[in-house]
């Protein structure tokens, strides 16, 4: 009977039943079979509201939605061109940094492809880069900022880890730990871009001091956002939830009253869109915590660990399999759904192998980041196919070399934990 019900739940997920319903049904069935009062479900949903860090999610999300509604993308591209156009492969690093920074601010990789594609693709072609390379670069770069603060996936990972009460995971530690891996990915893609275009004569753009300072002045308010977040948190003046509220207020002021690109009449719609998205995340998170408690009561993590120990001798083999599973999940599931489903299962097992929970968070999000454009069903592949009006097969071919480069960086991030942990003193 249990196998039949499990099969039905899997089928329900595959045919498009909302993921929170599937998880809630699984938790309810699990508790029923264990003869545990189902009142535990609303109790778990309420318990998630006790998390102080949870308050950061809607505030950072609102800031991201407001920025995506403005002309932030145009200002970032202009500033990047003015500052870096003189470099060899200047447009490559411009595309990489602009996409990473925009994704960092908005929290959405698909949004980055849509918002920046119309600006960066013609600029890359005009600079002399081939169409296939340009499309592959933009599609791949769309998710680069997910490891940079205020990284919502890292915040969510931290919330789940804290709710499990088995690891001391600081959100600020996760923010710092993601910096070096994120910049390694950017540098690796830049290096590949230079090598791939080594036979193409790309004219350099002379540095124009006047244009640079004009572009810097236009974008100065948005450039201050990371300073507000990181400065407030690491100075000790603000905790993460405070920093999120200050950031949301700051972005609202600059976009509505300084740049005047988001009208006051537009604000209710933007807020509604934000809260619908955040509400979905919180609902999934709440039911996932209930399901996690069932798994713990049923000793599923212990059973999983015993099974893995019998078949996997050391943590390095475990990490290889973990990367494979997470890449597949990243292609099949939304990053938030993957986090709430897999972290409760993976975290206890990983810690039993001596893997630092902060390092695991970086590995998890880095895999999800690459999963966004992993064939055959990576979400960014379809977004880029729609945005650039190209077949999905063309997108596969265009992104595979970039994916190979990032997989090498992922290998380094996975097996050299110092890359993630040395900045936090571990």
mmCIF file of C-alpha atoms in Angstrom, residues 169 200 287:
data_model
loop_
_atom_site.group_PDB
_atom_site.id
_atom_site.type_symbol
_atom_site.label_atom_id
_atom_site.label_comp_id
_atom_site.label_asym_id
_atom_site.label_seq_id
_atom_site.Cartn_x
_atom_site.Cartn_y
_atom_site.Cartn_z
ATOM 1 C CA UNK A 169 24.978 27.624 9.806
ATOM 2 C CA UNK A 200 39.272 36.424 -33.989
ATOM 3 C CA UNK A 287 5.277 21.743 4.420
#
